[in-house]
PDB file of C-alpha atoms and ligand atoms in Angstrom:
ATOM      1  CA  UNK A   1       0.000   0.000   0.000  1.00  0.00           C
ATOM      2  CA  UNK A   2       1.630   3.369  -0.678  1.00  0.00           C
ATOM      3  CA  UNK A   3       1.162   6.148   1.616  1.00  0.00           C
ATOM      4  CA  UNK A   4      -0.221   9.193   0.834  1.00  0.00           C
ATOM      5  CA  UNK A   5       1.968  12.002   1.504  1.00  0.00           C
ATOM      6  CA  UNK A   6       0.053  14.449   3.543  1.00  0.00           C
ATOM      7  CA  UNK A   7      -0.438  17.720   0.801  1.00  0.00           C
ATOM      8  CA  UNK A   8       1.946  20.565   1.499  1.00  0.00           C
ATOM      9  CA  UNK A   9       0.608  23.693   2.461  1.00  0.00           C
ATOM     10  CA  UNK A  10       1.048  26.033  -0.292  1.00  0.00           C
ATOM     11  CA  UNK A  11       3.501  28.583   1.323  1.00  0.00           C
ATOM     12  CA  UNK A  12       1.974  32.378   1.397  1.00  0.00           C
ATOM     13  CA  UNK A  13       4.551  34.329  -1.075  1.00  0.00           C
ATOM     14  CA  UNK A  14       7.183  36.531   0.848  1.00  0.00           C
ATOM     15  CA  UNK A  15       5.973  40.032   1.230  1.00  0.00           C
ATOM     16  CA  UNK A  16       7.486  42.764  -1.015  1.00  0.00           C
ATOM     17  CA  UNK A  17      10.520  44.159   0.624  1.00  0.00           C
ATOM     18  CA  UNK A  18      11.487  47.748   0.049  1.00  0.00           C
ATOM     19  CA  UNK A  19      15.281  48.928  -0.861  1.00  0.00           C
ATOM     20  CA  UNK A  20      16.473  49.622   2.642  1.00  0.00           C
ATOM     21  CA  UNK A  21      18.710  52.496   2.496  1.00  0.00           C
ATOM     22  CA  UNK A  22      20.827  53.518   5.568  1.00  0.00           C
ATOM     23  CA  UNK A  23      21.707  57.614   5.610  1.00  0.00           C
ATOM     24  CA  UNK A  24      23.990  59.144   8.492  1.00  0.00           C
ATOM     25  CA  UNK A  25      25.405  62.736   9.403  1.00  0.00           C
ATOM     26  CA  UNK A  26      27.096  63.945  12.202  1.00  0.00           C
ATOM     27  CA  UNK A  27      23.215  65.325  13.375  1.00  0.00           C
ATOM     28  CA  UNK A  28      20.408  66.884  12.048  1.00  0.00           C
ATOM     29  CA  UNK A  29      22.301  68.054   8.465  1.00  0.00           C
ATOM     30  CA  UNK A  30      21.365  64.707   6.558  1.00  0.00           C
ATOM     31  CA  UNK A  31      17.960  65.143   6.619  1.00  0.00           C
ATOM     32  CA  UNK A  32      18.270  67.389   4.002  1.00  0.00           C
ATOM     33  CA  UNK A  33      19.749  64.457   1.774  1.00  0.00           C
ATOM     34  CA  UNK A  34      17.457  62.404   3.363  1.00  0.00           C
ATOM     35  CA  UNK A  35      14.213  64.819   2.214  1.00  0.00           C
ATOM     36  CA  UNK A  36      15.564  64.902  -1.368  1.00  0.00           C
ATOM     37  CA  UNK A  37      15.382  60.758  -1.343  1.00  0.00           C
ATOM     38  CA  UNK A  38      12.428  60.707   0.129  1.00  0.00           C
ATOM     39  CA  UNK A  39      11.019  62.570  -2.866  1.00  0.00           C
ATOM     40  CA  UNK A  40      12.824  60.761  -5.430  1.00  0.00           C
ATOM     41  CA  UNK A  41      12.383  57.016  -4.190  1.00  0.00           C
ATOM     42  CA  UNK A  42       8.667  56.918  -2.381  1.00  0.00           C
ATOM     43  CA  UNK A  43       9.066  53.099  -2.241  1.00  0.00           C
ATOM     44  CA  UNK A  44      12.559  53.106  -0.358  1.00  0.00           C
ATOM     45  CA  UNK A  45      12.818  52.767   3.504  1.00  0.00           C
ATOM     46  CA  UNK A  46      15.120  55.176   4.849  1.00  0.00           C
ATOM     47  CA  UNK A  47      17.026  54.167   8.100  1.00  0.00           C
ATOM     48  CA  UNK A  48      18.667  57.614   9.442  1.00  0.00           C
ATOM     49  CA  UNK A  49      21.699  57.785  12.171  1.00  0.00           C
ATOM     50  CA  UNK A  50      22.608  60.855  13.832  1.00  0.00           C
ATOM     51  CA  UNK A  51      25.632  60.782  15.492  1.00  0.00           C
ATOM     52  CA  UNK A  52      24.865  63.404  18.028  1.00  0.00           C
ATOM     53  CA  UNK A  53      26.575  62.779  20.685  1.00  0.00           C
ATOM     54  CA  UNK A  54      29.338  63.262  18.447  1.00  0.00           C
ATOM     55  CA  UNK A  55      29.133  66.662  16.580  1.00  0.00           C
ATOM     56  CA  UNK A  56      30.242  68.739  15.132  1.00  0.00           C
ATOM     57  CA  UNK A  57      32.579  66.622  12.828  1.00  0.00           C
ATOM     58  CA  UNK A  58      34.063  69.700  11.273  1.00  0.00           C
ATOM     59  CA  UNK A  59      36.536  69.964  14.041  1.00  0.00           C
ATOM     60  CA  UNK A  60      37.333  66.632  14.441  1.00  0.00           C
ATOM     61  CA  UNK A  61      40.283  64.108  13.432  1.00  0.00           C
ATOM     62  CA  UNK A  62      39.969  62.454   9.856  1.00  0.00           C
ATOM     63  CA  UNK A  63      40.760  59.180  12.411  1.00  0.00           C
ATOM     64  CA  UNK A  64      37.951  59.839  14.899  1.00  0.00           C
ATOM     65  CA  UNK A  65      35.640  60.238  11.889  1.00  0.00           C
ATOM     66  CA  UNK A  66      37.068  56.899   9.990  1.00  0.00           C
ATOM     67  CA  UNK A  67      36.160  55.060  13.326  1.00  0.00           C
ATOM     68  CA  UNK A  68      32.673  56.921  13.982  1.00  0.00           C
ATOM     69  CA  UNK A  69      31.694  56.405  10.383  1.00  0.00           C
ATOM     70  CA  UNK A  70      32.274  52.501  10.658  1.00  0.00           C
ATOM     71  CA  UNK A  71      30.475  51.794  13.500  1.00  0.00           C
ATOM     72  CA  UNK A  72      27.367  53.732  12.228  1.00  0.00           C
ATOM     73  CA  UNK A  73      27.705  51.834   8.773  1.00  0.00           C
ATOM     74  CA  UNK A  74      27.701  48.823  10.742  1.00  0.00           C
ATOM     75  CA  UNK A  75      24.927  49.518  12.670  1.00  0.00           C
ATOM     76  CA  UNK A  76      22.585  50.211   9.956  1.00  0.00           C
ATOM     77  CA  UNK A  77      23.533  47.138   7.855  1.00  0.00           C
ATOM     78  CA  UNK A  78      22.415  45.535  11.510  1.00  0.00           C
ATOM     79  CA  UNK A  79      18.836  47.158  11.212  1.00  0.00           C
ATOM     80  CA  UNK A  80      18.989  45.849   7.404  1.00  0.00           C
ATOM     81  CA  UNK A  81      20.384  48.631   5.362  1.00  0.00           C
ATOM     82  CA  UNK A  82      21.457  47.833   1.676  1.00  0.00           C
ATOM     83  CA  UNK A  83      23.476  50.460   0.810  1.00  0.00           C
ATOM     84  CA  UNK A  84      24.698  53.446   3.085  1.00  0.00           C
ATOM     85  CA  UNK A  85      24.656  57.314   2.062  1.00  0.00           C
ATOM     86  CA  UNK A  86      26.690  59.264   3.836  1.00  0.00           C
ATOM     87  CA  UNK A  87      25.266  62.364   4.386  1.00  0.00           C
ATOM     88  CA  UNK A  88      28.242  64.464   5.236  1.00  0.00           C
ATOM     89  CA  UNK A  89      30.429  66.139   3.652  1.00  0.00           C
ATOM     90  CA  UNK A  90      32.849  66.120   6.211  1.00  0.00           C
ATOM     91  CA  UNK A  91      33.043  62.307   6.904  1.00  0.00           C
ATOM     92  CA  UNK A  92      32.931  61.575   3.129  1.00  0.00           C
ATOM     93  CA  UNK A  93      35.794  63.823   2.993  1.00  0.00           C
ATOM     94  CA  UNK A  94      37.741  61.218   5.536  1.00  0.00           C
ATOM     95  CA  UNK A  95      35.878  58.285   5.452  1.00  0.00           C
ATOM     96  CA  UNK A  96      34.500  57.154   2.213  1.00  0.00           C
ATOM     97  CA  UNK A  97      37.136  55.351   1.288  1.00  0.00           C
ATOM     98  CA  UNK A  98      37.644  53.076   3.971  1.00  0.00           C
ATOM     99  CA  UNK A  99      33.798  52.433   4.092  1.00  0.00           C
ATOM    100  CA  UNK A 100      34.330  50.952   0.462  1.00  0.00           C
ATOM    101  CA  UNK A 101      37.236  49.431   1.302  1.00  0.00           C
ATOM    102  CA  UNK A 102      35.688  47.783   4.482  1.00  0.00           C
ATOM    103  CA  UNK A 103      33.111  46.484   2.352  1.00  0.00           C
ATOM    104  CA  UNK A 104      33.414  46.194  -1.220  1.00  0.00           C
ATOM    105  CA  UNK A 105      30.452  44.955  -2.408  1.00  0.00           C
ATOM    106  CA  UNK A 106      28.127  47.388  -0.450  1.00  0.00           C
ATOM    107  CA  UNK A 107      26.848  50.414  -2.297  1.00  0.00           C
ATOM    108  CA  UNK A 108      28.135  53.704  -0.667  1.00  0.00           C
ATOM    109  CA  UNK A 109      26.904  57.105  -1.631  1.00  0.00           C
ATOM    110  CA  UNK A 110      29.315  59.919  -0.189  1.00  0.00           C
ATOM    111  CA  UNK A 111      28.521  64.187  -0.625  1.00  0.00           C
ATOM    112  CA  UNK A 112      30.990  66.390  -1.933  1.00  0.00           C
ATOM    113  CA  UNK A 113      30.477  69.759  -2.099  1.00  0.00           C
ATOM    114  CA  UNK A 114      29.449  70.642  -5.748  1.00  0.00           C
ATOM    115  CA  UNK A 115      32.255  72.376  -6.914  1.00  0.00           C
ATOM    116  CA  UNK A 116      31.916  71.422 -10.340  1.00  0.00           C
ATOM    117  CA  UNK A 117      28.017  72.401 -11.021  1.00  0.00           C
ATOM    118  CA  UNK A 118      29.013  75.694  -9.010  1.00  0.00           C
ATOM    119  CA  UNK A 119      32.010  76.653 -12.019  1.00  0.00           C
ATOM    120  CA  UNK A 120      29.556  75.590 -14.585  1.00  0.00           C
ATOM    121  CA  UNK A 121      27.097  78.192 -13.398  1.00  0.00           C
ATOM    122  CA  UNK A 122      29.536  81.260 -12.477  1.00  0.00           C
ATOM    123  CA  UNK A 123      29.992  83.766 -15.168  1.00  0.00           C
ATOM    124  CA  UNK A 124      31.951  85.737 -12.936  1.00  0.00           C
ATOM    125  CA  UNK A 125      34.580  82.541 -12.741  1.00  0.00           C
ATOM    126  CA  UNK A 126      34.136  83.365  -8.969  1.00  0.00           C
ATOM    127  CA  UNK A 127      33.071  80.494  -6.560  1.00  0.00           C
ATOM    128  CA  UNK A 128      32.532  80.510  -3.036  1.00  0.00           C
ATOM    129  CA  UNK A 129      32.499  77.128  -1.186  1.00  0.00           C
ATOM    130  CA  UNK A 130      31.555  77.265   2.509  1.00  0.00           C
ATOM    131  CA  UNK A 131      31.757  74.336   4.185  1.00  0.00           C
ATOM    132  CA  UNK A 132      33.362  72.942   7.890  1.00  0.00           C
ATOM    133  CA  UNK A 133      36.912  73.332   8.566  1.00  0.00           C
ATOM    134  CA  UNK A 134      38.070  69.716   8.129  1.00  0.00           C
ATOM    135  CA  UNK A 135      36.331  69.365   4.253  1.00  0.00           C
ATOM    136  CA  UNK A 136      37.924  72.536   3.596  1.00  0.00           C
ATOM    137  CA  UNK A 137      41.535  70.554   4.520  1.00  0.00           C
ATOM    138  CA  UNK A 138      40.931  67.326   3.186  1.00  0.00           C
ATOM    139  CA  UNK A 139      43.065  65.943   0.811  1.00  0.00           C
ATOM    140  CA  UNK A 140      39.919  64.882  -1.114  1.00  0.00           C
ATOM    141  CA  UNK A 141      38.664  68.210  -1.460  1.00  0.00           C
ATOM    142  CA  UNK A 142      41.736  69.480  -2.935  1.00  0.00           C
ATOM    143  CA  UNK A 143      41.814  67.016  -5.235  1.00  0.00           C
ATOM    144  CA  UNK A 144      37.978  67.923  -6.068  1.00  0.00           C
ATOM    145  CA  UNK A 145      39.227  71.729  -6.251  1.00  0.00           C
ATOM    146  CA  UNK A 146      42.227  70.855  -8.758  1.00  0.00           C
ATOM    147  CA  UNK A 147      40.216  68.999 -10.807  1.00  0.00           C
ATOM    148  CA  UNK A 148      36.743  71.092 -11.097  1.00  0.00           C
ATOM    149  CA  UNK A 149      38.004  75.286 -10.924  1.00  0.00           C
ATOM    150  CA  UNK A 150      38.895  75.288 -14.453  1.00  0.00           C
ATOM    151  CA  UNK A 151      39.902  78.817 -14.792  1.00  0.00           C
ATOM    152  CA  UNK A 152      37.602  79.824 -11.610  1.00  0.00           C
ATOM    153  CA  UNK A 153      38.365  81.437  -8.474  1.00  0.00           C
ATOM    154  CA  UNK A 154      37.561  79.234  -5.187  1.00  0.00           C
ATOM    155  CA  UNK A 155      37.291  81.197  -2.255  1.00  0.00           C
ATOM    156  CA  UNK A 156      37.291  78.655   0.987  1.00  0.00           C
ATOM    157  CA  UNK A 157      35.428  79.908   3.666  1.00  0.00           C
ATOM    158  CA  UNK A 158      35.564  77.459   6.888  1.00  0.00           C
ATOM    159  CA  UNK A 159      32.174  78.036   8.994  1.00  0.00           C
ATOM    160  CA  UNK A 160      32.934  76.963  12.278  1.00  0.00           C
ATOM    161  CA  UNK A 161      30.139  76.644  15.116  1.00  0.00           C
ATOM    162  CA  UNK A 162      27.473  77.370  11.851  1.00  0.00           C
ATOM    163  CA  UNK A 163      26.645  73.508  12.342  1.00  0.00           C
ATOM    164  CA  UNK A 164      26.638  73.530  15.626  1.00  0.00           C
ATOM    165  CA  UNK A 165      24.027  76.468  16.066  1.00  0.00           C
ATOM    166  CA  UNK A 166      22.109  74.671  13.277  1.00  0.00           C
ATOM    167  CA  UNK A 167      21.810  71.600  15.146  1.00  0.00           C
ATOM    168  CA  UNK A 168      21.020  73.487  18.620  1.00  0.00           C
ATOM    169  CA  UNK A 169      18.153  75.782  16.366  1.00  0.00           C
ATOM    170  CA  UNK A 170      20.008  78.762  17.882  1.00  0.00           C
ATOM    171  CA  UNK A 171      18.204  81.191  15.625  1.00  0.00           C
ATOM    172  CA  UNK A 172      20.188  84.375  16.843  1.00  0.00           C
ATOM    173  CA  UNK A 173      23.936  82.268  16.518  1.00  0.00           C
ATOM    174  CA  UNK A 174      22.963  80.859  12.926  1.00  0.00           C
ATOM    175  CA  UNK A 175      22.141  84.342  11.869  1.00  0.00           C
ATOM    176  CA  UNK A 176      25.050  85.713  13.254  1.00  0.00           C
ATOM    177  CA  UNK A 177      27.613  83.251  11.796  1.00  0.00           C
ATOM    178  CA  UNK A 178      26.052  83.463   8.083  1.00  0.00           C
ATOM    179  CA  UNK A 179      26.496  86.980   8.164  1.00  0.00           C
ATOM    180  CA  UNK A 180      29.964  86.856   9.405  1.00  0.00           C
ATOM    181  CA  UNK A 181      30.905  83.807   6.914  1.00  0.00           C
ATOM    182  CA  UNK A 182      29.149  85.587   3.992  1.00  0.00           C
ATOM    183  CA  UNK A 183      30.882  89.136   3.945  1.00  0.00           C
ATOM    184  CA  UNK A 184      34.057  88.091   2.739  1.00  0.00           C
ATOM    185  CA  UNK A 185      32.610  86.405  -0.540  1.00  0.00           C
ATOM    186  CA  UNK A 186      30.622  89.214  -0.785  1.00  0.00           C
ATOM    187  CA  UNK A 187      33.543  91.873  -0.927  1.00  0.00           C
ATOM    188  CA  UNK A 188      35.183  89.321  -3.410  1.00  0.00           C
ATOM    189  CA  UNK A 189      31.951  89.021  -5.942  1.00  0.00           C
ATOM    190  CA  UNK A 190      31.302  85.904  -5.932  1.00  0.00           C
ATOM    191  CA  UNK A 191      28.068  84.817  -7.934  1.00  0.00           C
ATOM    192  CA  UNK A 192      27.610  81.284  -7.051  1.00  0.00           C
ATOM    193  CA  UNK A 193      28.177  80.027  -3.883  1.00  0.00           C
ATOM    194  CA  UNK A 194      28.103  76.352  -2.858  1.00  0.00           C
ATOM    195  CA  UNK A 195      26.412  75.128   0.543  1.00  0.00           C
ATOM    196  CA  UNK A 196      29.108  72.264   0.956  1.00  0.00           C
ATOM    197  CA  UNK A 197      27.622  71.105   4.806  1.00  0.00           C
ATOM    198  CA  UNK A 198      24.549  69.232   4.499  1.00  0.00           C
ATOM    199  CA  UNK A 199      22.971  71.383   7.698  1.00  0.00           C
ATOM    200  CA  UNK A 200      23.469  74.488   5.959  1.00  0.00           C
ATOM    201  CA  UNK A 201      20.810  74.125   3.252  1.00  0.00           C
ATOM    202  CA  UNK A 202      18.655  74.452   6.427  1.00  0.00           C
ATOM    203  CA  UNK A 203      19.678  78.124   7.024  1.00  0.00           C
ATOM    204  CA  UNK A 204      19.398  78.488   2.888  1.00  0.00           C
ATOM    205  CA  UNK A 205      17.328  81.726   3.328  1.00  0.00           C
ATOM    206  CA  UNK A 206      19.735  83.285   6.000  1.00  0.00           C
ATOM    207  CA  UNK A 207      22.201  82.501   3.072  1.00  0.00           C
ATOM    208  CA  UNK A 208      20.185  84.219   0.243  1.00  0.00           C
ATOM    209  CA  UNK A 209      19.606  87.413   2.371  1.00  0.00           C
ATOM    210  CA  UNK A 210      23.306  87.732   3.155  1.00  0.00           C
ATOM    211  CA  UNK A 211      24.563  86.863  -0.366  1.00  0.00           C
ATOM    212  CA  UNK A 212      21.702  88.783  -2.397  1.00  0.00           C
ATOM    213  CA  UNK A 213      22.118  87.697  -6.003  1.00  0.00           C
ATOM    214  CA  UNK A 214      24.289  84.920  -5.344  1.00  0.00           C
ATOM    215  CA  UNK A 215      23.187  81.387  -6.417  1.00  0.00           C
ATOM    216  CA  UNK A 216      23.622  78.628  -3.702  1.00  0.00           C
ATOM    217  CA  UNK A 217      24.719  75.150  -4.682  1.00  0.00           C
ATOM    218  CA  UNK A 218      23.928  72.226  -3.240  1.00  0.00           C
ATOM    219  CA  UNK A 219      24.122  68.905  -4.104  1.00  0.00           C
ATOM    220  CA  UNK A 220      21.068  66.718  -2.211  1.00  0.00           C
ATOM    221  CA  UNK A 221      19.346  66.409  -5.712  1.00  0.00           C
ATOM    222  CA  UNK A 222      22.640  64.820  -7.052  1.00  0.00           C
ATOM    223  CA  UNK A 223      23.262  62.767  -4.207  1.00  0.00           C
ATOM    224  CA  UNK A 224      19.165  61.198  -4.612  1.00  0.00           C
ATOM    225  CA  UNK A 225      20.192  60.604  -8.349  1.00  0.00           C
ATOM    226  CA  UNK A 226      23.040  58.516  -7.545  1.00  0.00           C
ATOM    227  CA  UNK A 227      21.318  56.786  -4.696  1.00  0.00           C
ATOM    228  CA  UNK A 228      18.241  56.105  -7.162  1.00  0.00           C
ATOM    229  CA  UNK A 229      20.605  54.148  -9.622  1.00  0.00           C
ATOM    230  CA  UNK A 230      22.285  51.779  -6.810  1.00  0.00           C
ATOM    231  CA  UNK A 231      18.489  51.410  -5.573  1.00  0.00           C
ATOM    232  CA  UNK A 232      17.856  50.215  -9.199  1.00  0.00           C
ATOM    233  CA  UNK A 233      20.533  47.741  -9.058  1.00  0.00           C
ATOM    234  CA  UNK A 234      19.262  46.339  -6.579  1.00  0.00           C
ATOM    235  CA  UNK A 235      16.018  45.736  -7.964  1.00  0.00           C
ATOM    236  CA  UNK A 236      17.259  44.490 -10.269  1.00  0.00           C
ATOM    237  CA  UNK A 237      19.280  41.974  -8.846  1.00  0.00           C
ATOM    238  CA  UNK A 238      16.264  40.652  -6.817  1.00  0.00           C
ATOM    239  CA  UNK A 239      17.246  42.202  -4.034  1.00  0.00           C
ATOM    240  CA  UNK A 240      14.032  44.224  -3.344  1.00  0.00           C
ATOM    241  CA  UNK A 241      11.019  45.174  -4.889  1.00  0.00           C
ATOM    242  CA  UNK A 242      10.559  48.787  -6.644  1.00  0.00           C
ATOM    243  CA  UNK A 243       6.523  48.701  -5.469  1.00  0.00           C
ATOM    244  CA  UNK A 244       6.918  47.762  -1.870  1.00  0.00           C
ATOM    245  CA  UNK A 245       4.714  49.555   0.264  1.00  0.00           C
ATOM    246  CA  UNK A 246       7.408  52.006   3.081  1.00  0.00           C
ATOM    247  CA  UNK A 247       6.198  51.939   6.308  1.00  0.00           C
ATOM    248  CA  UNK A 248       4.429  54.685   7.552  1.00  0.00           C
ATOM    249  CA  UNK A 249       7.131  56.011  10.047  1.00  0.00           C
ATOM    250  CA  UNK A 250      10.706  56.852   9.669  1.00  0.00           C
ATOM    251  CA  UNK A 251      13.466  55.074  11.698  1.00  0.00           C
ATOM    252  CA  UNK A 252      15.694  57.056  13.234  1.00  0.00           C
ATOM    253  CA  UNK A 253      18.249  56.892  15.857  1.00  0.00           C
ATOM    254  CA  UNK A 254      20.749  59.229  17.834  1.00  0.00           C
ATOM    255  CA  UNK A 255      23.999  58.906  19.963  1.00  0.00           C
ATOM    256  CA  UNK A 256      22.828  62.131  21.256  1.00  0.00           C
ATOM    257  CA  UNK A 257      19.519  63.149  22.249  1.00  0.00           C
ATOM    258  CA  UNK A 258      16.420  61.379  20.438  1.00  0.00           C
ATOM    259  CA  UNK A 259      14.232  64.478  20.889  1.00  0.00           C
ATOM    260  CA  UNK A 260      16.643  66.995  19.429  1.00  0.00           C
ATOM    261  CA  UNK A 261      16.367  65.116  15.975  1.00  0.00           C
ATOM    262  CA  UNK A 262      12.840  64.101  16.462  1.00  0.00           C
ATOM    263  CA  UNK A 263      11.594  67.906  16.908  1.00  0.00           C
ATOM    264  CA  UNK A 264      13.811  68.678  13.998  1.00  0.00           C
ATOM    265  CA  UNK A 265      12.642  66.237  11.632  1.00  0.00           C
ATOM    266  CA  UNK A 266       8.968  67.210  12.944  1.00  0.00           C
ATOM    267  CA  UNK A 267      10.073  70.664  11.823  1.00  0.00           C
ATOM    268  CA  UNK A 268      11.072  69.982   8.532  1.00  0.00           C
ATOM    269  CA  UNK A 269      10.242  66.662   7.107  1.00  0.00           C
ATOM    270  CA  UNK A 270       6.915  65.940   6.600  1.00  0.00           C
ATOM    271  CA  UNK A 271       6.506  62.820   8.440  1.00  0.00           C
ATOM    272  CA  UNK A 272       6.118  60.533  11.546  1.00  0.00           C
ATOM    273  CA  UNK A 273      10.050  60.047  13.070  1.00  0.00           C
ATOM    274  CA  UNK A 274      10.660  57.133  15.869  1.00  0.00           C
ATOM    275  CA  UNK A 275      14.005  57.966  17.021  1.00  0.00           C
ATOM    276  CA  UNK A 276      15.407  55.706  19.025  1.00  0.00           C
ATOM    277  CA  UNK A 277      19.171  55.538  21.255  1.00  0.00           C
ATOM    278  CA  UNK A 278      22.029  54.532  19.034  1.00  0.00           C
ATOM    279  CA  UNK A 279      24.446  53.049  20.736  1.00  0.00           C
ATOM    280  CA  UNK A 280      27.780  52.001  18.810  1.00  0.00           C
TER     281      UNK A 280
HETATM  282  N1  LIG B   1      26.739  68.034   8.080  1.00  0.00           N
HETATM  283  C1  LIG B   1      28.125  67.847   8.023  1.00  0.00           C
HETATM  284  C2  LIG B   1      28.741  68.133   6.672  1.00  0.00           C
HETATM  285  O1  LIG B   1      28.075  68.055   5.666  1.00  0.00           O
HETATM  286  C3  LIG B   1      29.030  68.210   9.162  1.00  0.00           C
HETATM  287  C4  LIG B   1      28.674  69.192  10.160  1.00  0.00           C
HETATM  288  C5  LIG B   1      29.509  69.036  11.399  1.00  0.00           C
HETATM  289  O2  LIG B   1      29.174  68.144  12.174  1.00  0.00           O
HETATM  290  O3  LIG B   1      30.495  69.766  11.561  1.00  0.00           O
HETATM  291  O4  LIG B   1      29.907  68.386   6.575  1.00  0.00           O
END
């Protein structure tokens, strides 16, 4: 007599996953990356780190920020992050290259100040870059310099304690410190100025009323490009799906304190945060 197997249960299909994408700053400044992939991948979850306890980078070692920047990789590829943008200029500056390094076959998107679109656009072959202290030192951004000026004038202006005021919402110091960090382009003419700190583009209109006439550069619509394609590889490769439903509220987490980046992203970002302690 043969036995009947017993019928297998047909197995409910997996449910869609969406690209997990993992986006960290020193604090609050990344959120202006992460707004500009919100917009251009609505199927993506975003996972965001702010390293709060931490900041500002700008005045930090390019070791300190090699070490910080690969334990918060590492922690979002723990909560399931596929590929990691790192939202800072200044720890792309130091650390990009041993995040690729540490793991070559994970996608990293790093944020460079945008030199390049800012020459395009100056007819005055004048170019302002503000940015932290550190960027403004790093071998990569001379390299960037060398190869993008052309036949422009740069003129490096370090802004330091802008972030920090920025991250603290200390109205009366962020005012303060664009004026101060804008006068000297100003006397020099520049017409295009690039916005090469993620947290600045959230003092952009402090910026245009200090530099009247002066185009700002920034590059979060560059960086959402880039992070688009790598999101489409990964389609691709099976590795998500494009039409996954994102859930409803943002992940978050801070070294520092949750509430600072959760009133912050309530501020700007139009939607629900859970921020949660990150500790690594
Ligand atoms: N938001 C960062 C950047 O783009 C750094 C700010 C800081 O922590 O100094 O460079």
């Amino acid at each position: 007599m043969s036995r009947q197997a017993n019928p297998v249960p047909a197995s409910p299909s997996p449910a869609p996953q969406p690209v997990r994408i993992g986006i960290f700053d020193s604090g609050v400044g990344g959120l202006s990356v992460l707004q500009a992939v919100r917009a251009r991948l609505p199927h993506a979850e975003l996972l965001y780190a702010a390293d709060t306890a931490f900041a500002p980078y700008g005045e930090r070692t390019e070791e300190f920020l090699c070490d910080r920047s690969e334990r918060i990789a590492r922690f979002l590829r723990e909560q399931g992050a596929q590929m990691i943008v790192v939202a800072c200029n200044t720890a792309t500056a130091a650390a990009v290259a041993r995040l690729r390094a540490t793991w070559p076959a994970l996608p990293v998107v790093g944020v460079e100040p945008g030199v390049k679109p800012a020459v395009a656009l100056s007819a005055a072959h004048r170019v302002g870059v503000l940015a932290t202290t550190r960027t403004l030192a790093s071998e990569k951004f001379r390299r960037l310099a060398e190869a993008h000026a052309g036949g422009a004038q740069l003129l490096l202006q370090p802004c330091p304690g802008l972030a920090d005021a920025i991250e603290t919402a200390d109205d009366t110091a962020i005012d303060v410190l664009v004026q101060r960090y804008c006068a000297p382009l100003r006397d020099a003419g520049v017409d295009v100025a690039v916005l090469g700190c993620t947290h600045y583009v959230f003092a952009r209109a402090l910026f245009e009323r200090a530099l009247p006439g002066v185009q700002l550069v920034d590059t979060a619509e560059a960086i959402a490009r880039q992070t688009a394609r790598f999101a489409d590889e990964l389609v691709a490769r099976g590795e998500a799906d494009a039409d996954a439903a994102r859930p409803s509220v943002l992940r978050a987490w801070s070294s520092g304190s949750p509430h600072v980046l959760a009133s912050f992203a309530q501020r700007w970002l139009d939607a629900q945060v859970d921020v949660r302690d990150m500790r690594c």
